[in-house]
Amino acid sequence: MASSSGIESILHENRIFPPAPEFSAAAHVKTMAEYEALCRRADQDPEAFWESVARELHWFQPWTKVLEWNAPFAKWFNGGKINLSYNCLDRHLSTARRNKAAIIWESEPGEVVTLTYQQLHGEVCRFTNVLKSAGVNTGDRVAIYMGMSPALPIAMLACARLGAPHTVVFGGFSAVALADRIQDCRASCVITQDGAIRRGAELKLKAIVDEALLSCPTVKRAIVYRRTGSPQQMQPGRDLWWHEEMSRASDECEALPLDAEHPLYLLYTSGTTGKPKGILHTTGGYSVGTYATTKWVFDLKETDVYWCTADIGWVTGHSYLVYGPLQNGATVLMYEGAPFTPTPDRFWIMIDKHKVNVFYTAPTAIRSFMRLGDEHPRKYAMKSLRLLGSVGEPINPEAWMWYRDVIGRNRCPIVDTWWQTETGAIMISPLPGATPTKPGSATRPLPGIAADVVDREGNPVPPGSGGFLVVKKPWPSMLRTIYGDPERFRQTYFSQIPGIYFTGDGARKDSDGYFWVMGRIDDVLNVSGHRLSTMEVESALVAHPKVAEAAVVGRPDEIKGQALAAFVTLQAGVPATNELKDELRAWVAKEIGAMARPDDIRFSEALPKTRSGKIMRRLLREVATGAEVKGDVTTLEDFNVISKLRAQEEE
Ligand code: WTA
């Protein structure tokens, strides 16, 4: 179906699954009529709506104005004083949740550590004192480069308590990528661990930090959590052991009343240029958004064990492993390691062992489980499961049906949640007790979220037509800016379709108003649910001395969603060999991280370009996919290029 936006929509899916009556009866939102009433209320008076949600949290001082909207800059709950660490911890200590498990952590080797709310509170207070004595002040940026150890949420909550914005850098990023991020936000402190355990091996994180810090003069302190016990070289005057500092610190530390707009964290994400963007979230609005969406979408019950499998290095871990569930007083299961270690049924063993009720994972994981075979999950009862979630990329109906049948035993609703690092919280998702679901659709926007599908001029497209996914009104957990670059913020999100937030995704709405997200329409790829920019990988390749030019595109991949295909032109006289392909793959892993390693590399004497010198990515995508090249090639600079690239396919 062609549309005025030029985006074609091809997916058709007619199955529909209403929630089970027993599920609805116990849910926070029980019917579509209730959902629609909430939407109407939010639509008619958004400020009153969000204000009523915000009142469920603890504020040291109430706000004076709900929203100041100076497009594209928003201020929510201005004048209010709040602390997210307080809302995650202290607030529960005067209730029966005091001795409830906040975090149940399982290591990859199988050790289990449980921290109650009171214990977690004590650890966070202690570590806040450690940060203070290490010279970290309110407002200072702290980089966190850790594995999935319990120290990671403790470190984040301590930063939030102090008002020192954290930037968590995923442990799979290279020293170069880590240094880029530290330099961009001029962090003064890094929190890391000796090593992280993954697939039975140790990834030496502290050594990577040492390498990164060679080019990060702003960093005065590194605090090192001991996880593996492997020998470390501590740099005197800079490096401190977590356990030594903790043993000296008091477990009392008041949470600081912070302005609602006080920066909470930065999270770097890929955009359409080579330089990652520091997405800035602030305290009040982000707290409200993650609190409310966790409650609505995961429909948490006091007794639930909730498991989000995301790494905290990504936004899903921030919002739905740490801040959203803890504000709701939930019991969170946190797993350190890889999904198939030591056996392909690790997740299903853990679900039965911890009696997990709510399970939130990514389509790429679901597709890997599918490929491994039904026999693994089928061996386990998994009777505790009552709700399943999906996030990170479009879920194909086949994987959705498999998830429902083989994991959910046709009993658990599925919430396919659409959102982004930038949105801070879930935006489009079923409410599990209310919304009938359709495999592959994130269904409808949450109350208060003015999402729509529009053409280039911002006009809504008719049902069934593809268009640009936008959000027409500000919402509390929205990003406030790109750190240090407000102009790039405006340009990236509010200029394509003037004045309204453009997500970068294409989508269509069906005649029931259900959203079908089709994926990125910019130069951002989604590889195994990780956002990568083609430009970022291209600049890494071009930085290699033997490379003259590079173009990177995505091609469909059964498991990863998208795979990375790189087209490379070498410097004159450099022979094109398979060894060089391996060298380039390793180079990209070193420059960015292993997740950015190209799946395919093809050498080419030239890249197809328009007369104005623009690389013709559409053609390269067709070549990478193996489809017949049918695009218009009349403007090609070198017509031969395409056939030469295709000829390499069999290699
Ligand atoms: C994609 C992850 C379809 C989308 C929370 C978005 C999805 C990007 C879904 C953000 C979904 C995420 N259905 N696509 N349920 N969830 N996406 O910033 O392209 O890592 O723009 O945030 O992932 O990725 P990010």
XYZ file of C-alpha atoms and ligand atoms in Angstrom:
676
model
C 0.000 0.000 0.000
C 1.663 3.227 -1.104
C 0.955 6.446 0.720
C 1.817 10.104 0.488
C 4.727 9.543 2.884
C 6.213 7.024 0.479
C 6.351 4.371 3.207
C 4.829 1.080 2.213
C 3.130 -1.183 4.629
C 2.915 -4.862 3.790
C 2.102 -6.694 6.999
C -1.416 -8.042 7.359
C -2.534 -9.881 10.436
C -6.125 -10.587 11.408
C -5.896 -12.677 14.570
C -7.114 -11.017 17.741
C -6.785 -12.144 21.371
C -8.976 -10.540 24.040
C -7.687 -10.693 27.621
C -8.985 -13.581 29.733
C -11.868 -12.523 32.028
C -9.957 -13.669 35.169
C -6.996 -11.524 34.171
C -9.172 -8.475 33.522
C -11.075 -8.882 36.773
C -7.874 -8.430 38.801
C -6.212 -5.789 36.588
C -5.617 -2.095 37.321
C -7.464 -1.217 34.098
C -10.154 -3.800 33.401
C -11.929 -2.803 30.201
C -11.456 -0.874 26.985
C -14.150 1.501 28.215
C -11.991 2.295 31.252
C -8.930 2.710 29.047
C -10.821 5.007 26.723
C -12.163 7.057 29.613
C -8.572 7.543 30.836
C -7.485 8.584 27.329
C -10.340 11.083 27.091
C -9.511 12.543 30.473
C -5.850 12.873 29.511
C -6.742 14.359 26.157
C -9.131 16.950 27.537
C -6.831 18.132 30.302
C -3.347 16.624 30.023
C -1.936 18.686 32.862
C -4.637 17.644 35.331
C -4.181 14.038 34.215
C -0.411 13.949 34.738
C -0.718 15.886 37.948
C -3.010 13.232 39.383
C -0.441 10.559 38.468
C 2.420 12.594 39.959
C 0.581 12.845 43.261
C 1.065 9.102 43.785
C 4.781 9.773 44.344
C 6.544 11.464 47.239
C 7.396 15.148 46.694
C 9.367 17.121 49.257
C 7.693 20.193 47.858
C 4.804 20.392 45.367
C 5.233 21.897 41.908
C 3.985 25.331 41.046
C 3.375 24.628 37.355
C 2.642 21.248 35.759
C 4.025 22.008 32.302
C 5.982 24.783 30.691
C 6.152 24.004 26.993
C 8.480 26.157 25.005
C 8.621 23.839 22.021
C 10.766 21.792 21.793
C 11.811 22.389 25.391
C 9.618 21.062 28.187
C 9.672 21.620 31.915
C 7.448 19.350 33.973
C 6.400 19.881 37.573
C 8.535 22.986 37.857
C 9.057 24.232 41.379
C 8.576 20.707 42.722
C 11.278 18.957 44.755
C 11.666 15.222 44.409
C 14.249 12.446 44.675
C 13.946 9.277 42.616
C 16.117 7.237 44.986
C 13.725 8.238 47.781
C 10.715 7.113 45.766
C 12.413 3.805 44.954
C 13.535 3.094 48.517
C 12.723 5.284 51.505
C 9.045 5.532 50.643
C 8.638 1.773 51.131
C 10.415 1.599 54.482
C 7.412 2.698 56.495
C 5.247 0.004 54.873
C 5.115 -3.785 54.793
C 7.506 -3.610 51.840
C 10.380 -2.847 54.196
C 11.349 -6.510 54.395
C 10.199 -7.476 50.934
C 12.789 -8.551 48.363
C 13.605 -5.586 46.154
C 16.227 -7.348 44.049
C 16.804 -11.069 43.708
C 20.067 -11.384 41.878
C 21.264 -14.578 40.253
C 24.827 -14.803 39.036
C 25.750 -16.688 35.914
C 27.337 -19.497 37.951
C 24.042 -19.752 39.871
C 24.599 -17.976 43.172
C 21.530 -16.072 44.456
C 21.683 -12.861 46.494
C 18.544 -11.176 47.796
C 18.374 -7.564 48.888
C 15.273 -6.423 50.734
C 14.129 -2.843 50.380
C 15.706 -2.048 53.719
C 18.994 -3.708 52.785
C 19.073 -2.038 49.380
C 18.364 1.291 51.056
C 21.306 0.744 53.413
C 23.668 -0.138 50.562
C 22.556 2.840 48.488
C 22.975 5.232 51.426
C 26.428 3.816 52.104
C 27.489 4.176 48.515
C 26.115 7.721 48.325
C 28.439 8.537 51.208
C 31.290 6.854 49.333
C 30.607 9.042 46.297
C 30.543 12.144 48.448
C 33.845 11.338 50.105
C 35.324 10.592 46.681
C 34.567 14.209 45.832
C 31.436 13.733 43.743
C 29.056 16.659 44.147
C 25.463 17.243 43.110
C 25.487 17.964 39.386
C 28.778 16.132 38.641
C 28.527 13.453 35.960
C 29.412 9.887 36.882
C 30.125 7.229 34.270
C 29.172 3.669 35.177
C 30.785 0.828 33.248
C 29.809 -2.423 34.878
C 28.373 -5.838 34.288
C 25.011 -6.943 35.613
C 26.098 -7.085 39.225
C 23.919 -5.857 42.121
C 26.411 -3.039 42.591
C 25.169 -1.492 39.341
C 21.650 -0.536 40.501
C 23.169 0.480 43.842
C 25.534 2.846 42.042
C 22.702 4.316 39.948
C 20.408 4.847 42.931
C 23.268 6.474 44.854
C 23.906 8.892 41.980
C 20.183 9.686 41.866
C 20.161 10.213 45.626
C 22.935 12.742 45.346
C 21.722 14.327 42.129
C 24.904 13.387 40.274
C 23.663 12.427 36.786
C 24.904 8.992 35.775
C 25.743 7.754 32.371
C 25.707 3.983 32.231
C 27.831 2.680 29.381
C 26.958 -0.852 28.288
C 29.750 -3.272 29.251
C 30.036 -4.423 25.621
C 31.312 -1.045 24.437
C 35.001 -0.659 23.661
C 37.513 1.599 25.412
C 37.211 4.068 22.529
C 33.429 4.247 22.814
C 33.646 4.555 26.604
C 36.192 7.369 26.336
C 33.988 9.211 23.789
C 31.080 9.160 26.202
C 33.134 10.188 29.232
C 34.660 13.051 27.259
C 31.311 14.222 25.931
C 29.800 14.602 29.408
C 33.099 15.435 31.159
C 32.503 12.870 33.896
C 34.632 13.281 37.005
C 34.200 9.761 38.349
C 33.912 6.273 36.867
C 32.384 3.298 38.633
C 33.424 -0.072 37.298
C 34.169 -3.622 38.357
C 37.232 -5.812 37.970
C 35.551 -8.069 35.461
C 32.150 -9.202 34.271
C 31.222 -12.822 33.804
C 29.617 -13.817 30.564
C 29.409 -17.294 29.027
C 31.749 -18.535 31.708
C 34.516 -16.122 30.731
C 35.695 -12.896 32.311
C 35.458 -9.630 30.422
C 38.069 -7.424 32.044
C 36.196 -4.185 32.482
C 38.699 -2.386 34.714
C 41.433 -2.873 32.112
C 39.164 -1.296 29.487
C 38.514 1.623 31.838
C 42.286 2.050 32.331
C 42.713 2.263 28.575
C 39.814 4.705 28.162
C 41.018 6.955 30.966
C 44.292 7.613 29.165
C 42.304 10.130 27.135
C 39.873 11.332 29.828
C 41.557 14.020 31.917
C 38.279 15.032 33.619
C 38.140 11.751 35.555
C 39.641 12.104 39.012
C 38.347 8.898 40.594
C 37.587 5.338 39.607
C 35.697 3.150 42.081
C 36.149 -0.553 41.452
C 33.686 -3.193 42.585
C 35.239 -6.629 43.131
C 33.239 -9.241 41.274
C 35.653 -11.856 39.955
C 38.676 -11.326 42.187
C 41.070 -11.256 39.262
C 44.270 -9.302 40.015
C 44.050 -5.564 39.361
C 46.460 -2.729 39.001
C 45.029 0.058 41.082
C 46.312 3.507 40.199
C 47.218 5.275 43.442
C 45.396 8.561 43.944
C 42.766 7.660 41.377
C 41.424 4.157 41.987
C 39.445 3.078 45.042
C 38.086 -0.345 45.947
C 34.320 -0.364 46.392
C 34.455 -2.777 49.354
C 37.104 -0.804 51.220
C 35.225 2.457 50.879
C 31.882 0.831 51.752
C 33.287 -0.682 54.937
C 34.116 2.810 56.186
C 30.899 4.518 55.102
C 27.778 5.158 57.160
C 24.494 3.653 56.023
C 22.674 6.856 56.790
C 22.260 9.445 54.117
C 19.244 11.645 53.556
C 17.954 11.851 49.993
C 18.481 15.333 48.626
C 15.335 17.231 47.593
C 16.125 17.983 43.946
C 14.393 20.259 41.484
C 11.979 18.345 39.285
C 14.082 19.355 36.269
C 17.386 18.370 37.878
C 19.281 16.108 35.403
C 18.849 12.456 36.366
C 20.895 10.677 33.742
C 22.410 10.732 30.321
C 22.197 7.722 28.104
C 24.120 7.719 24.852
C 22.338 6.364 21.851
C 22.995 6.156 18.149
C 21.674 8.801 15.840
C 22.087 9.419 12.167
C 25.605 10.800 12.467
C 28.795 9.181 13.688
C 28.643 10.880 17.076
C 26.390 9.250 19.700
C 23.872 11.522 21.358
C 23.673 11.993 25.112
C 19.939 11.727 25.738
C 19.150 13.737 28.853
C 16.405 12.736 31.262
C 15.446 14.792 34.277
C 14.119 13.742 37.656
C 10.432 14.548 38.133
C 8.900 13.754 34.758
C 10.958 10.591 34.275
C 9.928 9.353 37.724
C 6.260 9.925 36.947
C 6.470 8.291 33.505
C 8.319 5.156 34.567
C 6.246 4.747 37.717
C 2.904 4.993 35.941
C 3.770 2.883 32.901
C 5.215 0.071 35.026
C 2.004 -0.011 37.001
C -0.307 0.138 33.984
C 1.523 -2.080 31.514
C 2.921 -4.759 33.813
C -0.111 -4.574 36.041
C 2.105 -5.352 39.007
C 0.705 -7.135 42.039
C 2.271 -6.886 45.482
C 3.301 -10.551 45.385
C 4.726 -10.603 41.842
C 8.231 -11.614 40.900
C 9.052 -9.477 37.917
C 11.880 -10.250 35.500
C 13.151 -7.901 32.838
C 16.007 -9.566 30.952
C 17.451 -6.342 29.509
C 20.962 -5.227 30.350
C 20.967 -2.093 32.485
C 23.331 -0.575 29.922
C 20.265 0.086 27.752
C 17.257 2.238 28.502
C 14.997 -0.767 29.121
C 17.197 -1.725 32.057
C 17.095 1.834 33.414
C 13.324 2.246 33.215
C 12.013 -1.300 33.699
C 14.626 -3.097 35.736
C 15.571 -0.319 38.126
C 13.471 2.834 38.341
C 9.942 1.800 37.295
C 9.648 -1.448 39.297
C 11.394 -0.152 42.426
C 9.144 2.917 42.562
C 6.273 0.420 42.489
C 7.776 -1.600 45.329
C 8.139 -4.663 43.121
C 10.382 -7.683 43.541
C 12.796 -7.607 40.630
C 14.736 -10.606 39.434
C 18.091 -9.605 37.975
C 20.267 -12.054 36.058
C 23.950 -11.556 35.481
C 24.772 -13.746 32.550
C 24.039 -15.048 29.093
C 20.712 -16.693 28.219
C 22.075 -20.048 27.048
C 24.675 -20.597 29.755
C 25.326 -23.310 30.713
C 22.369 -24.825 28.834
C 19.720 -23.516 26.413
C 17.034 -23.805 29.092
C 18.640 -21.426 31.617
C 15.784 -18.878 31.442
C 13.073 -21.501 31.875
C 14.878 -23.034 34.834
C 15.062 -19.576 36.393
C 11.378 -18.884 35.772
C 10.407 -22.056 37.637
C 13.018 -21.616 40.354
C 12.064 -18.024 41.211
C 8.384 -18.451 40.294
C 8.505 -15.499 37.916
C 5.100 -13.917 37.253
C 5.933 -11.192 34.761
C 8.595 -11.755 32.097
C 9.827 -8.952 29.810
C 12.285 -9.696 27.015
C 13.206 -8.830 23.418
C 12.077 -10.289 20.084
C 15.652 -11.202 19.154
C 15.821 -13.408 22.265
C 12.420 -14.914 21.490
C 13.551 -15.784 17.954
C 16.714 -17.437 19.291
C 14.633 -19.519 21.682
C 12.358 -20.513 18.821
C 15.299 -21.701 16.815
C 16.661 -23.775 19.701
C 13.414 -25.729 19.744
C 10.227 -26.039 21.786
C 11.534 -28.981 23.767
C 13.564 -26.744 26.112
C 10.747 -24.559 27.485
C 8.252 -27.438 27.239
C 10.196 -29.335 29.904
C 9.219 -26.732 32.520
C 5.827 -26.040 34.049
C 6.197 -22.246 34.173
C 2.873 -22.090 35.952
C 3.795 -18.880 37.760
C 3.883 -16.810 34.549
C 0.911 -14.542 34.103
C 2.119 -11.789 31.788
C 4.688 -11.584 28.994
C 6.281 -8.489 27.510
C 8.304 -7.654 24.415
C 10.455 -4.623 23.621
C 13.188 -3.282 21.411
C 12.095 -3.969 17.868
C 9.034 -5.024 15.931
C 8.015 -8.544 16.880
C 7.023 -10.627 13.890
C 3.641 -12.379 14.249
C 5.294 -15.802 14.069
C 7.521 -15.068 17.065
C 4.576 -13.468 18.874
C 2.448 -16.629 18.414
C 5.312 -18.823 19.537
C 5.846 -16.672 22.642
C 2.146 -16.875 23.462
C 1.905 -20.608 22.917
C 5.223 -22.118 24.029
C 6.138 -19.699 26.847
C 2.744 -18.308 27.858
C 0.875 -21.618 27.289
C -1.910 -19.599 25.670
C -2.734 -18.261 29.094
C -0.660 -15.089 29.441
C -1.410 -11.821 27.692
C 1.492 -10.316 25.733
C 2.337 -6.642 26.017
C 4.322 -5.523 22.975
C 5.715 -2.230 24.223
C 6.880 0.451 21.817
C 9.128 3.190 23.147
C 12.643 4.636 22.838
C 15.615 5.882 24.851
C 14.257 9.324 24.062
C 10.729 8.682 25.316
C 12.025 7.390 28.673
C 8.960 5.242 29.206
C 6.562 2.997 27.308
C 4.367 4.954 24.881
C 2.361 2.434 22.869
C 1.333 -0.843 24.453
C -1.649 -2.954 25.353
C -3.015 -2.666 28.869
C -3.063 -6.379 29.609
C -6.451 -6.484 31.341
C -8.173 -4.308 28.784
C -6.693 -4.350 25.290
C -7.432 -7.172 22.842
C -4.061 -7.910 21.238
C -3.081 -8.582 17.637
C 0.188 -10.441 16.961
C 2.779 -7.907 15.775
C 0.955 -4.764 16.884
C 1.928 -2.629 19.874
C -1.802 -1.764 19.836
C -2.676 1.704 21.137
C -0.980 4.652 22.831
C -1.108 4.802 26.619
C -3.368 7.436 28.185
C -1.773 10.862 27.845
C 0.385 9.901 24.854
C -0.609 11.730 21.668
C 1.020 9.338 19.179
C -0.061 9.406 15.559
C 0.993 8.402 12.060
C 1.368 11.337 9.703
C 2.721 12.386 6.313
C 5.582 14.816 5.724
C 3.356 17.809 6.355
C 2.135 16.393 9.647
C -1.331 15.404 8.414
C -2.689 12.086 9.700
C -2.599 9.391 7.005
C -5.692 7.245 6.379
C -5.991 3.858 8.142
C -3.811 1.224 6.516
C -1.333 3.696 5.013
C 2.252 3.929 6.126
C 3.624 7.162 7.542
C 5.846 8.741 10.158
C 5.313 7.844 13.799
C 5.098 11.072 15.796
C 4.045 12.294 19.230
C 2.052 15.485 19.068
C 2.082 16.637 22.682
C 4.835 16.682 25.306
C 4.831 13.930 27.944
C 6.544 13.879 31.355
C 9.315 11.330 30.667
C 10.402 12.810 27.336
C 14.057 13.617 26.788
C 14.805 17.232 27.603
C 17.683 17.751 25.198
C 20.793 16.183 23.733
C 23.484 16.872 26.292
C 25.413 19.972 25.313
C 23.693 20.287 21.947
C 20.182 21.777 22.082
C 20.324 22.653 18.397
C 20.958 19.025 17.443
C 18.042 18.096 19.704
C 15.705 20.454 17.841
C 17.045 19.459 14.464
C 16.868 15.702 15.114
C 13.436 15.440 16.675
C 11.405 18.549 15.918
C 12.340 19.662 12.417
C 11.357 16.843 10.021
C 7.731 17.423 10.768
C 7.760 20.963 12.053
C 6.956 21.431 15.710
C 6.106 17.844 16.630
C 8.265 15.036 17.945
C 9.368 12.638 15.204
C 10.434 9.224 16.453
C 12.494 8.100 13.453
C 10.111 5.148 12.998
C 7.664 4.369 10.243
C 4.264 2.939 11.175
C 0.690 2.491 10.110
C -2.581 2.504 11.991
C -5.293 0.013 11.135
C -9.013 0.695 11.138
C -9.195 -0.123 14.881
C -6.607 2.562 15.592
C -3.942 -0.078 16.337
C -0.339 0.902 15.607
C 1.932 -1.342 13.554
C 5.493 -0.109 13.912
C 7.546 -0.919 10.842
C 10.972 0.069 12.140
C 13.453 2.870 11.615
C 13.267 4.918 8.496
C 16.453 6.864 9.149
C 20.015 5.575 9.111
C 19.630 3.894 12.464
C 19.693 0.100 12.542
C 18.265 -2.214 15.117
C 20.604 -5.183 15.451
C 19.448 -7.676 18.103
C 17.502 -4.834 19.693
C 20.652 -2.672 19.907
C 20.504 0.675 18.223
C 23.392 1.317 15.886
C 23.913 4.090 13.437
C 25.190 3.184 9.996
C 27.272 6.369 10.164
C 28.941 5.286 13.381
C 30.047 1.985 11.862
C 31.092 3.755 8.666
C 33.274 6.234 10.511
C 34.884 3.382 12.435
C 35.671 1.579 9.158
C 37.022 4.687 7.453
C 39.313 5.292 10.421
C 41.170 2.086 9.476
C 44.346 2.979 7.527
C 43.579 0.548 4.680
C 40.035 1.799 4.078
C 39.229 4.624 1.677
C 35.470 4.637 1.871
C 32.705 2.630 3.470
C 28.940 2.362 3.401
C 26.957 0.340 5.896
C 23.365 -0.795 5.485
C 21.046 -3.201 7.234
C 19.731 -6.411 5.789
C 16.977 -8.570 7.283
C 18.193 -11.316 9.611
C 16.040 -14.063 11.013
C 17.375 -13.856 14.570
C 18.868 -10.400 14.950
C 16.100 -8.571 13.128
C 18.716 -6.712 11.136
C 22.285 -7.622 10.301
C 25.072 -5.225 9.331
C 26.352 -5.285 5.767
C 29.417 -3.155 5.029
C 30.619 -2.129 1.581
C 34.237 -1.099 1.664
C 36.544 0.571 -0.840
C 40.195 0.009 0.000
C 43.103 2.421 -0.347
C 44.932 2.091 -3.655
C 47.172 -0.958 -3.792
C 45.703 -2.732 -0.766
C 44.735 -6.285 -1.762
C 41.211 -7.392 -0.887
C 41.584 -10.564 1.173
C 39.469 -12.557 3.589
C 42.065 -11.881 6.281
C 41.452 -8.178 5.791
C 37.721 -8.743 6.243
C 38.449 -10.362 9.599
C 40.820 -7.563 10.486
C 38.141 -4.966 9.723
C 35.529 -6.802 11.759
C 37.879 -6.923 14.725
C 38.717 -3.256 14.183
C 35.055 -2.209 14.380
C 34.623 -4.301 17.533
C 37.576 -2.458 19.022
C 36.347 0.979 17.931
C 32.722 0.564 19.003
C 32.024 -2.816 20.563
C 31.360 -6.395 19.527
C 27.690 -5.722 18.762
C 28.724 -3.392 15.922
C 30.907 -5.989 14.160
C 29.689 -6.188 10.540
C 28.091 -9.489 9.546
C 29.076 -9.107 5.902
C 31.917 -7.152 4.376
C 32.154 -6.681 0.635
C 35.016 -4.942 -1.086
C 34.305 -2.696 -3.999
C 36.396 -0.533 -6.299
C 33.871 2.225 -5.873
C 30.568 2.775 -4.164
C 27.431 3.547 -6.150
C 26.764 7.257 -5.914
C 24.456 9.799 -7.356
C 25.957 12.544 -9.468
C 25.900 14.784 -6.418
C 28.039 12.247 -4.588
C 25.436 10.724 -2.281
C 25.914 7.017 -1.627
C 22.908 5.136 -2.963
C 22.002 3.205 0.125
C 18.772 1.873 -1.263
C 20.713 0.037 -3.957
C 23.211 -1.258 -1.444
C 20.361 -2.523 0.708
C 19.015 -4.418 -2.261
C 22.443 -5.912 -2.948
C 22.887 -6.806 0.726
C 19.504 -8.505 0.809
C 20.320 -10.444 -2.311
C 17.253 -9.047 -4.067
C 17.398 -8.257 -7.750
C 18.529 -4.657 -8.079
C 15.547 -2.928 -9.553
C 15.998 0.636 -8.331
C 16.668 3.390 -10.800
C 20.381 3.290 -11.513
C 20.543 5.892 -14.230
C 22.244 8.365 -11.928
C 24.928 5.906 -10.871
C 28.427 7.231 -11.057
C 29.781 3.824 -11.940
C 27.177 1.482 -13.303
C 29.536 -1.478 -12.992
C 29.805 -1.225 -9.273
C 26.551 -2.991 -8.558
C 27.315 -6.035 -10.627
C 30.743 -6.360 -9.079
C 29.334 -6.178 -5.572
C 26.729 -8.777 -6.413
C 29.360 -11.099 -7.788
C 30.923 -11.323 -4.330
C 27.765 -12.691 -2.830
C 28.739 -16.323 -3.206
C 32.064 -15.823 -1.431
C 12.436 0.089 18.083
C 14.349 0.606 23.259
C 8.638 -2.007 17.249
C 11.966 1.343 17.371
C 13.179 0.695 24.264
C 12.485 2.458 18.265
C 10.286 -1.108 18.574
C 13.788 1.893 18.746
C 9.627 -1.552 19.734
C 14.217 2.452 20.075
C 8.405 -2.292 19.565
C 11.413 -0.491 20.312
N 7.960 -2.489 18.306
N 9.792 -1.335 17.353
N 7.731 -2.793 20.590
N 10.348 -1.162 20.795
N 11.397 -0.459 18.974
O 16.196 3.608 22.027
O 12.585 1.399 16.103
O 17.091 1.237 22.183
O 12.653 3.672 17.587
O 14.808 1.878 23.003
O 13.566 0.479 18.842
O 15.358 1.781 20.559
P 15.960 2.141 21.965
